[in-house]
XYZ file of C-alpha atoms in Angstrom:
508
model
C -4.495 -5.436 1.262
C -4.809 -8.057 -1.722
C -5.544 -10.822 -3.029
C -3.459 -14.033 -3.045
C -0.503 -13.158 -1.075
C -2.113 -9.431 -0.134
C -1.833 -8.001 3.026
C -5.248 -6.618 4.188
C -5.217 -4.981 7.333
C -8.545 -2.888 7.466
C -9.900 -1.053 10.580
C -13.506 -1.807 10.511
C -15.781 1.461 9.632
C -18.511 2.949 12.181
C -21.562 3.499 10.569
C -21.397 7.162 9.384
C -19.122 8.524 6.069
C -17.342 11.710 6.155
C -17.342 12.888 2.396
C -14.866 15.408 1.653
C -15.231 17.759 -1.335
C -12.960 17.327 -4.297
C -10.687 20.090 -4.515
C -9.981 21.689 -7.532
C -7.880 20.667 -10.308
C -4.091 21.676 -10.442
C -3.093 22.392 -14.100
C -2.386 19.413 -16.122
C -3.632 17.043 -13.333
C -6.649 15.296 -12.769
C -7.528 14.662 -9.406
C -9.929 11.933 -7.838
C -10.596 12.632 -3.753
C -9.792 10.110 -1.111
C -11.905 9.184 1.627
C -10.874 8.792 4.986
C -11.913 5.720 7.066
C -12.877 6.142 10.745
C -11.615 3.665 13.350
C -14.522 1.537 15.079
C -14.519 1.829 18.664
C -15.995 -1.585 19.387
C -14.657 -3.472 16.211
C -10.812 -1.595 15.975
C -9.559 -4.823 13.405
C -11.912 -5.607 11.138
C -9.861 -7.317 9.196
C -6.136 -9.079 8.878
C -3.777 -11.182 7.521
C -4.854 -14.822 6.928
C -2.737 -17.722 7.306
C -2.468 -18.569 3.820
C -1.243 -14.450 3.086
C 1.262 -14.499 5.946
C 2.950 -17.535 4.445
C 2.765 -16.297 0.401
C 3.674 -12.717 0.966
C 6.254 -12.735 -1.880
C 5.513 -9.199 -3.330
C 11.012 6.434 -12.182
C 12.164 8.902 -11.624
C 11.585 12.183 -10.224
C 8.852 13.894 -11.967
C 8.056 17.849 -11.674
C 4.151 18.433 -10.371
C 3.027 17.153 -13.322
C 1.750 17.283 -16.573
C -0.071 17.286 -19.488
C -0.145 13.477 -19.211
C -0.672 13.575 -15.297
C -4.165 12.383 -13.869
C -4.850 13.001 -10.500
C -7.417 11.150 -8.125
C -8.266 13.118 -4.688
C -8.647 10.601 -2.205
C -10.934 10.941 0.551
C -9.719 9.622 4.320
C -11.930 8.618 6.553
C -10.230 9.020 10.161
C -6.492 8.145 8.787
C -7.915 4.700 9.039
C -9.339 3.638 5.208
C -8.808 6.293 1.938
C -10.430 6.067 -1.010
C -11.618 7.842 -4.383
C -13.855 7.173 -7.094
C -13.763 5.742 -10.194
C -16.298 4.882 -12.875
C -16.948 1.247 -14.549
C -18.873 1.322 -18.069
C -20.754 3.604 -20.076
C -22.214 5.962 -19.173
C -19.385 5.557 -16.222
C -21.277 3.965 -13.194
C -19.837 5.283 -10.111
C -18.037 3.243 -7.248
C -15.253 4.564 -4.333
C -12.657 2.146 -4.274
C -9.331 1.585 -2.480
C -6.339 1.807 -4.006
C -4.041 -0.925 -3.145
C -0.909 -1.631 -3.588
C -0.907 -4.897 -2.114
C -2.653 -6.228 -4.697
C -3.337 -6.463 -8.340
C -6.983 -7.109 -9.147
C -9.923 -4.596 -9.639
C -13.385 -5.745 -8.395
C -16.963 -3.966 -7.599
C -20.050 -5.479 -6.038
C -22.184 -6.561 -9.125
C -25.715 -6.506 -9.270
C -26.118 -10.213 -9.907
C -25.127 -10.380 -6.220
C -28.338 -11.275 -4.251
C -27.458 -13.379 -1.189
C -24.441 -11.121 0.458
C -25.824 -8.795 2.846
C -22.669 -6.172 1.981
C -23.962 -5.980 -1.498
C -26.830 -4.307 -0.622
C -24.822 -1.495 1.289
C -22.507 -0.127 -1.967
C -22.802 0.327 -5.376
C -23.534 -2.615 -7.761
C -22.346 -2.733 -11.650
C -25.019 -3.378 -13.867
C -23.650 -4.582 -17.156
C -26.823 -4.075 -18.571
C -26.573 -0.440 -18.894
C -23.396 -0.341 -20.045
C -22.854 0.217 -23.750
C -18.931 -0.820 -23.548
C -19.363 -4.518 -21.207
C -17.664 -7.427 -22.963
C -19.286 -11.111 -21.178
C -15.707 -12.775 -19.871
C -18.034 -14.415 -17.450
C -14.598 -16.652 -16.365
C -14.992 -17.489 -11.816
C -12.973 -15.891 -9.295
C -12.180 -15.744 -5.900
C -10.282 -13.614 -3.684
C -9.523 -14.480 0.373
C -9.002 -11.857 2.811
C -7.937 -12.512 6.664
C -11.714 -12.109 7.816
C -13.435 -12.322 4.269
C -13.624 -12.956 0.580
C -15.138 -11.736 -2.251
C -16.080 -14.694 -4.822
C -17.423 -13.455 -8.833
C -16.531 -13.628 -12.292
C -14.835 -11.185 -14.724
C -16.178 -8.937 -16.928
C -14.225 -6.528 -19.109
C -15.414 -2.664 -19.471
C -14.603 0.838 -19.720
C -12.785 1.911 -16.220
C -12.679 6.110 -15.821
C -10.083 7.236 -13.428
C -10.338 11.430 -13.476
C -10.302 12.123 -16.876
C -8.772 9.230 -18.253
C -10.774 6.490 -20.086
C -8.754 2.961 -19.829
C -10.335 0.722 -22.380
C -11.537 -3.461 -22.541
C -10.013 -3.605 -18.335
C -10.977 -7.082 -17.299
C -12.398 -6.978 -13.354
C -14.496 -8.987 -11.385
C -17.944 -8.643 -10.821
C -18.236 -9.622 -6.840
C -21.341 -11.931 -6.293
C -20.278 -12.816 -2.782
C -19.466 -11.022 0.060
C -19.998 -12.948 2.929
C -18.809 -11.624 6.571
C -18.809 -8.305 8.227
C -15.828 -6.601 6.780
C -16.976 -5.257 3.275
C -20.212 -4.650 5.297
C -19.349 -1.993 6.926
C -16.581 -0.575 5.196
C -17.067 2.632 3.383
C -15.671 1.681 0.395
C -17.207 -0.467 -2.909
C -14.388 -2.204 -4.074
C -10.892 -2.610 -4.634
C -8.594 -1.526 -7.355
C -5.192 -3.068 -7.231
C -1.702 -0.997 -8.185
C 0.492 -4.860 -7.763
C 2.687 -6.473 -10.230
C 0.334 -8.858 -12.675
C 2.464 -11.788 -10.730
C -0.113 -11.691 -7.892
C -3.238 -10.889 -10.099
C -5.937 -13.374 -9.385
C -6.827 -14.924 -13.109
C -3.589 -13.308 -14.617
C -6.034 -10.225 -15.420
C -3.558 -7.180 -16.883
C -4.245 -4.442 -13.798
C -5.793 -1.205 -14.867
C -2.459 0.293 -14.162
C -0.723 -1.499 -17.129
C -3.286 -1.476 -18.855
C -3.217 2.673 -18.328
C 0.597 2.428 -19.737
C -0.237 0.509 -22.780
C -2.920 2.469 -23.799
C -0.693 5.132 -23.676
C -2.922 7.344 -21.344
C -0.045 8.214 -19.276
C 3.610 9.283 -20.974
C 5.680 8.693 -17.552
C 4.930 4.888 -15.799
C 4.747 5.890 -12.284
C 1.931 6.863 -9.542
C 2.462 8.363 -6.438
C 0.537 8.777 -3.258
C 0.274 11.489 -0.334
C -2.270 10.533 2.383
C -3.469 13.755 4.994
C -2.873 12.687 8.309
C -5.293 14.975 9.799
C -8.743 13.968 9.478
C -10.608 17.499 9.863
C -8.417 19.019 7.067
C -9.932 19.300 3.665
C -8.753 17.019 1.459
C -8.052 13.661 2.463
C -5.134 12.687 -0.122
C -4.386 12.294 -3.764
C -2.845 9.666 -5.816
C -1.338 10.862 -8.933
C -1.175 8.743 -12.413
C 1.854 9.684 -14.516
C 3.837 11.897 -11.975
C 4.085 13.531 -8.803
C 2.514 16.706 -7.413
C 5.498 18.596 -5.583
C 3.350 20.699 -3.458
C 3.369 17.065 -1.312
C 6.669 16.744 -0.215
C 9.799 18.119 0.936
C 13.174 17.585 -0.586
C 14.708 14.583 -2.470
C 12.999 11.177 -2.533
C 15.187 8.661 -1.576
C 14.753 5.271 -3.590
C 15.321 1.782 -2.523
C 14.882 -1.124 -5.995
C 12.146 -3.505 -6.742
C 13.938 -6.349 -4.879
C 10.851 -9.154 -5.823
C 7.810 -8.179 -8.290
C 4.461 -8.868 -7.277
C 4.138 -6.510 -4.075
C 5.943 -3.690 -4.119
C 8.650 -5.191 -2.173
C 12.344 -3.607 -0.953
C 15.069 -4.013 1.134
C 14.894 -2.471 4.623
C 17.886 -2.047 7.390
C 17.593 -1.386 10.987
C 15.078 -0.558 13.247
C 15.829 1.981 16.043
C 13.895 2.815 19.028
C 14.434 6.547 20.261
C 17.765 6.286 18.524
C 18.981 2.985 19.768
C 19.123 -0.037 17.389
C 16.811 -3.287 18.059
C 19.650 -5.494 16.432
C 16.403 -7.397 14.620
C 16.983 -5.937 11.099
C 20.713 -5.125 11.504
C 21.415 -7.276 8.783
C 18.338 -6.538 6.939
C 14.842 -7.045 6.194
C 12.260 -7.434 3.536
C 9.614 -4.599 3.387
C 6.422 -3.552 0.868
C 5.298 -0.283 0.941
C 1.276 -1.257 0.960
C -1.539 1.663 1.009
C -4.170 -0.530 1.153
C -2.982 -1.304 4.979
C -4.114 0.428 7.633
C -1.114 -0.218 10.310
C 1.915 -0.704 10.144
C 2.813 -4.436 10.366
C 6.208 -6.329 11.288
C 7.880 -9.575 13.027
C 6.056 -10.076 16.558
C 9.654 -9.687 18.387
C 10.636 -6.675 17.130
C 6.770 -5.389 17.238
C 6.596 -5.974 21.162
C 9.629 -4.574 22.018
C 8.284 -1.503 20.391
C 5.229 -1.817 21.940
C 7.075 -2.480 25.697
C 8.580 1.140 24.821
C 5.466 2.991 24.280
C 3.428 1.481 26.843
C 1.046 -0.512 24.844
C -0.848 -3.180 26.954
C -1.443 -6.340 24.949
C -2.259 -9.640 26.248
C -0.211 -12.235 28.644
C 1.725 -15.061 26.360
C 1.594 -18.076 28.871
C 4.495 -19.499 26.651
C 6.598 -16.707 26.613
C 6.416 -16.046 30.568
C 6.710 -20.099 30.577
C 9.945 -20.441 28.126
C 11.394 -17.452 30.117
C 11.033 -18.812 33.704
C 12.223 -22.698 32.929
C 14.791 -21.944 29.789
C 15.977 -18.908 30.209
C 18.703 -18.777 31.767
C 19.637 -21.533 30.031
C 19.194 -19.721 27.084
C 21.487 -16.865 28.211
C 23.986 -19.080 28.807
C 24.052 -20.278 25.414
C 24.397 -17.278 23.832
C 27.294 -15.997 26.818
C 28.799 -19.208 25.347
C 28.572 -17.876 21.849
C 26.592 -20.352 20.618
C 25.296 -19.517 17.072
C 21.975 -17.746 17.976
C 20.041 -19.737 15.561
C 21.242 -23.127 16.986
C 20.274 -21.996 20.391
C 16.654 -22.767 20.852
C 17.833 -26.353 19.489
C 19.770 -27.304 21.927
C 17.428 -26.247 24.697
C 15.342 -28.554 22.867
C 12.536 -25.862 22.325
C 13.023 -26.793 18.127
C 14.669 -28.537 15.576
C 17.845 -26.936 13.369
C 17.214 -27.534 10.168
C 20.746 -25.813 8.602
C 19.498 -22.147 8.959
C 17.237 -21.347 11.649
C 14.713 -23.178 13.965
C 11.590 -25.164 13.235
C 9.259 -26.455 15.203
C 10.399 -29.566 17.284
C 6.842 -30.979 17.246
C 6.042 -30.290 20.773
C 2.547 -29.526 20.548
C -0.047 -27.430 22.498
C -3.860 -26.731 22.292
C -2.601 -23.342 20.273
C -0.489 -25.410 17.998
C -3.211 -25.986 15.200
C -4.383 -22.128 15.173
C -0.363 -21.270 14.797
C -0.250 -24.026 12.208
C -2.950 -22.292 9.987
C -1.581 -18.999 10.622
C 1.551 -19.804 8.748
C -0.284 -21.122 5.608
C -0.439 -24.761 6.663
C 3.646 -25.119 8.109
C 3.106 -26.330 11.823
C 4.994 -23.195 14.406
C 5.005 -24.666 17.591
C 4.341 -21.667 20.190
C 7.018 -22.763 22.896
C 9.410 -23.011 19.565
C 8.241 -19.512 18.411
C 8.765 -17.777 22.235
C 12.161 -18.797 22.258
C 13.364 -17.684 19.000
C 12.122 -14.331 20.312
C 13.588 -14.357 23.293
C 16.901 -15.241 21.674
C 16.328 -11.643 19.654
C 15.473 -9.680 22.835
C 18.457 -11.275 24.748
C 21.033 -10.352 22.194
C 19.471 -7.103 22.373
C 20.006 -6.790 25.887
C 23.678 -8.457 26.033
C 24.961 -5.806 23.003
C 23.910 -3.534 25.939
C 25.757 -5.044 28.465
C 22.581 -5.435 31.292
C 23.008 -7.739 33.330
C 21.405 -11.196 33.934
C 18.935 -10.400 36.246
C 18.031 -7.054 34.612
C 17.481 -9.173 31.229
C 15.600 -12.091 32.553
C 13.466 -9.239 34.341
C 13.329 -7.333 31.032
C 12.034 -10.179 29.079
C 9.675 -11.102 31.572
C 7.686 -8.047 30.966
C 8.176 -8.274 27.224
C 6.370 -10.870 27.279
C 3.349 -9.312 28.783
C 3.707 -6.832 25.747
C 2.892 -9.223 23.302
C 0.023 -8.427 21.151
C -3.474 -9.606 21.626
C -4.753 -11.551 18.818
C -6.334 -9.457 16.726
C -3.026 -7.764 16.823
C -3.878 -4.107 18.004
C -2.663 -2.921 21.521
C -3.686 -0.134 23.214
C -1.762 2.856 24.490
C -2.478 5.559 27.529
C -3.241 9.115 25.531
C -1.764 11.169 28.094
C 1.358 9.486 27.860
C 2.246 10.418 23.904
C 4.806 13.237 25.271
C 6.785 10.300 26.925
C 6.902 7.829 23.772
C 9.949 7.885 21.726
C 10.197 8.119 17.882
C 10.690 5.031 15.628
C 12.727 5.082 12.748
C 13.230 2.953 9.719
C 16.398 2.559 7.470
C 15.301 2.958 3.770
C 18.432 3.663 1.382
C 20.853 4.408 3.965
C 18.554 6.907 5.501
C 16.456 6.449 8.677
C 12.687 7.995 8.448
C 11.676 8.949 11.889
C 8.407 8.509 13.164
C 7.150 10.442 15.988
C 4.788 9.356 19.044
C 1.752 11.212 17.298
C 2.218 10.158 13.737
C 2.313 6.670 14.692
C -0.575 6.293 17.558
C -4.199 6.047 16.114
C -6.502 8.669 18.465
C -10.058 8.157 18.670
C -12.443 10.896 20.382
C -11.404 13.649 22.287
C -11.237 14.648 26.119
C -11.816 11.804 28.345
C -13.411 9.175 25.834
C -10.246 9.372 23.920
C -8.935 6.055 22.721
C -5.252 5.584 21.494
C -4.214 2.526 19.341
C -0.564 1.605 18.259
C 0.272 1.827 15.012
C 2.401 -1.593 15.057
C 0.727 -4.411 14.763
C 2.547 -7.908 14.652
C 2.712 -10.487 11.614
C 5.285 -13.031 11.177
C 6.745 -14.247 8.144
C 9.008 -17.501 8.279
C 12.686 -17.401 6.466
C 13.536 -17.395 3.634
C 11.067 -14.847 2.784
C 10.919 -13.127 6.018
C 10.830 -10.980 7.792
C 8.971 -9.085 6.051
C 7.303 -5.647 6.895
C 4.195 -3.852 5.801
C 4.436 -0.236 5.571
C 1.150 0.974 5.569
C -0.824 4.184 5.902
C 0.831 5.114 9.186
C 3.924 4.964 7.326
C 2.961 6.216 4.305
C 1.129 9.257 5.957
C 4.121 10.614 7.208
C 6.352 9.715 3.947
C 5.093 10.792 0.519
C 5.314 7.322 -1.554
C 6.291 6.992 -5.390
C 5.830 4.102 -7.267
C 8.589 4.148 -10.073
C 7.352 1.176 -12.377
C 9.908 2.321 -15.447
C 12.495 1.678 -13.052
C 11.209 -0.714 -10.590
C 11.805 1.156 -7.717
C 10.401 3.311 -4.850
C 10.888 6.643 -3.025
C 9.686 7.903 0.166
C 10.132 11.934 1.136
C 9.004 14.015 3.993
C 5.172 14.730 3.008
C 4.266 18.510 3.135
């Protein structure tokens, strides 16, 4: 989630709010409770990646359990689906739940100036008014989300996190919400844990602003999300440390490879111990709590998807590149032709020195693809093939046959995700699905059938959602994946700003 260049992927609330008590303060930490989001039946995406984010995604140490310097916010979680804890703007503090996010930079609240957004009227509004510590700033801005924006101006006040006090923070005072989204989610606002290189207006975040003021003595934050729903508290994020009653073992961390997002260098992706050859050589990745899912290229995400039995929606111009170029295609590549030259010469795109582009052939699709790759035209028929080129490579370092590929991909291609990028999964048939793991550092994190599928209801009203969702991000800056809250659920996630790095280890 973010703002320019954020990834929000937000599963839309139902109208009812679980609030989970605060627990009780560890010594030395101050701890803010995180609210779990429930997943919406009718509505399961409320929200995703725009065009314009898809295209832009650019993006310390090991600490004890903390300490003196250590603040610690409880997050609440509201049906592993949204978490989020409460801070305070102004003084006296003024009391909002926000998310924190990762994927972006910028803090922002609903202010009461907003009269003409609907979602206003459903949270919390800032009233500068009755704040002894505003400042006017009164500069615009404007944030766009995949189903949504927020449009304001800043203001600079006191922000309490816990029992810290971060002084002068500039944020935005939100006088437009338009759209469902902020609606019905649970949540007020927004505060953003980025790199200042994505902050809308250049604002200093609250987190360096919380390092300059010298609140915290150790510059990193950590997060541990509770998977289970019904179980106390929902998750913590901890300011200035890391509380080791969270995790097991070593963290193992990967460096800062871009600043902005959170953004590292992933390797291979395995399926029930078998490689998918689609980040053998590598792959970008941002670790991202303010996603819900867990997000990655479209081939990769269906293959995945094929293997665990999630039903998305027909792609006429897969099944179509597969039944008049395919075999063509497989010849190619039997041939040994350069796999990024291959959907060239089948005249499906154009090489442009690296990897295929679009050869112009156009389709009633082709605008819609256009937008959602921030304005660079991606031909659909152009698109199929360059996946079926990573599936049939796949399937050749296997040695299937012909037929049993062409068959293979095929079905694939009835795998494909619908458009609003969830797919849905049969509940009874978890014990069957195999575990997906992720190479971080030379180590693969494993994640298994239950810790990645999204359940909704119990007995025979039981809904279960895949925890992939696709998102494609053109060379050079792709692929790219987002590692959201089903990732981070199962991995406790530090955030090593000294050092620009970060860690993942089993959570406890």
């Amino acid at each position: 989630m973010g703002t320019r260049g954020v990834a929000l992927v937000l599963l839309a609330a139902v109208l009812l709010q679980a609030l989970l008590p605060a627990p009780a303060a560890a010594e030395g930490l101050v701890r803010v409770t995180l609210k779990k989001q429930p997943v919406d039946q009718n509505n399961r995406v409320a929200a995703r990646l725009s065009a314009e984010e898809r295209h832009r995604l650019l993006l310390r140490h090991a600490l004890g359990s903390g300490g003196d310097d250590s603040d610690v916010i409880a997050l609440k979680n509201y049906m592993n689906a949204q978490y989020f804890g409460e801070i305070g703007v102004g003084t006296p503090a003024q009391k909002f739940t926000v998310i924190f996010d990762t994927g972006s930079s910028n803090l922002w609240v609903p202010s009461s100036k907003c009269y003409l957004s609907i979602a206003c009227y459903f949270h919390s509004r800032y009233k500068s008014g009755q704040s002894s510590t505003y400042k006017k700033n009164g500069k615009p801005a404007a944030i766009q989300y995949g189903t949504g924006s927020i449009a304001g101006f800043f203001s600079e006040d006191s922000v309490t996190l816990g029992d810290l006090v971060v002084k002068d923070q500039e944020f935005i005072e939100a006088t437009k919400e338009p759209g469902l989204t902020f609606m019905v989610a649970k949540f007020d606002g927004i505060l953003g844990l980025g790199f200042q290189e994505i902050s809308v207006g250049n604002a200093t975040p609250v987190w360096y602003n919380m390092v300059k003021q010298g609140l915290i003595s150790d510059p990193v934050f950590s997060f541990w999300f509770n998977r289970h729903a019904d179980d106390g508290e929902g998750g913590e994020i901890v300011f200035g440390g890391m509380d080791s009653s969270h995790y097991k073992g070593d963290h193992t961390y990967v460096p800062v490879t871009q600043k902005g997002y959170w953004q590292f260098n992933m390797g291979d992706v395995l399926v029930d111990g078998k490689s998918t050859g689609f980040c053998a050589g590598g792959c970008a990745a941002i670790a991202d709590s303010g996603t819900s899912l867990l997000a990655g290229p479209t081939a990769i995400i269906t293959e995945i998807n094929e293997k665990i039995g999630a039903a998305g929606v027909v792609s006429q111009e897969c099944k179509t590149v597969v039944s008049q170029y395919g075999q063509q295609i497989l010849d190619l590549l039997l041939e040994e032709t350069q796999p990024a030259k291959v959907c060239s010469q089948v005249g499906l795109c154009t090489f442009d020195g690296s990897h295929g582009v679009s050869a112009g052939i156009r389709s009633v699709v082709d605008d819609e693809a256009g937008k959602s790759n921030g304005g660079l035209k991606s031909d659909p028929m152009c698109n199929a093939c360059e996946m079926a080129v990573v599936w049939m490579q796949n399937q050749l370092a296997q040695n299937k046959t012909q037929e049993l590929i062409l068959n293979y991909i095929n079905q694939l291609c009835e795998r494909l995700p619908s458009p609003m990028g969830e797919s849905a999964v049969d509940c009874a048939s978890l014990g069957s699905m195999p575990d997906i793991a992720f190479t971080i550092g030379g180590k693969k994190f494993k994640l298994k059938p239950e810790q990645y599928i999204l359940k909704v209801g119990e007995g025979q009203a039981a809904q279960c959602i895949s925890g992939f969702t696709a998102m494609d991000i053109p060379p050079p800056r792709g692929p790219l994946w987002i590692l959201g809250d089903v990732f981070m659920g199962v991995y406790h996630t530090v955030f090593d700003y000294a050092n620009l790095r970060v860690g993942f280890a089993e959570s406890a």
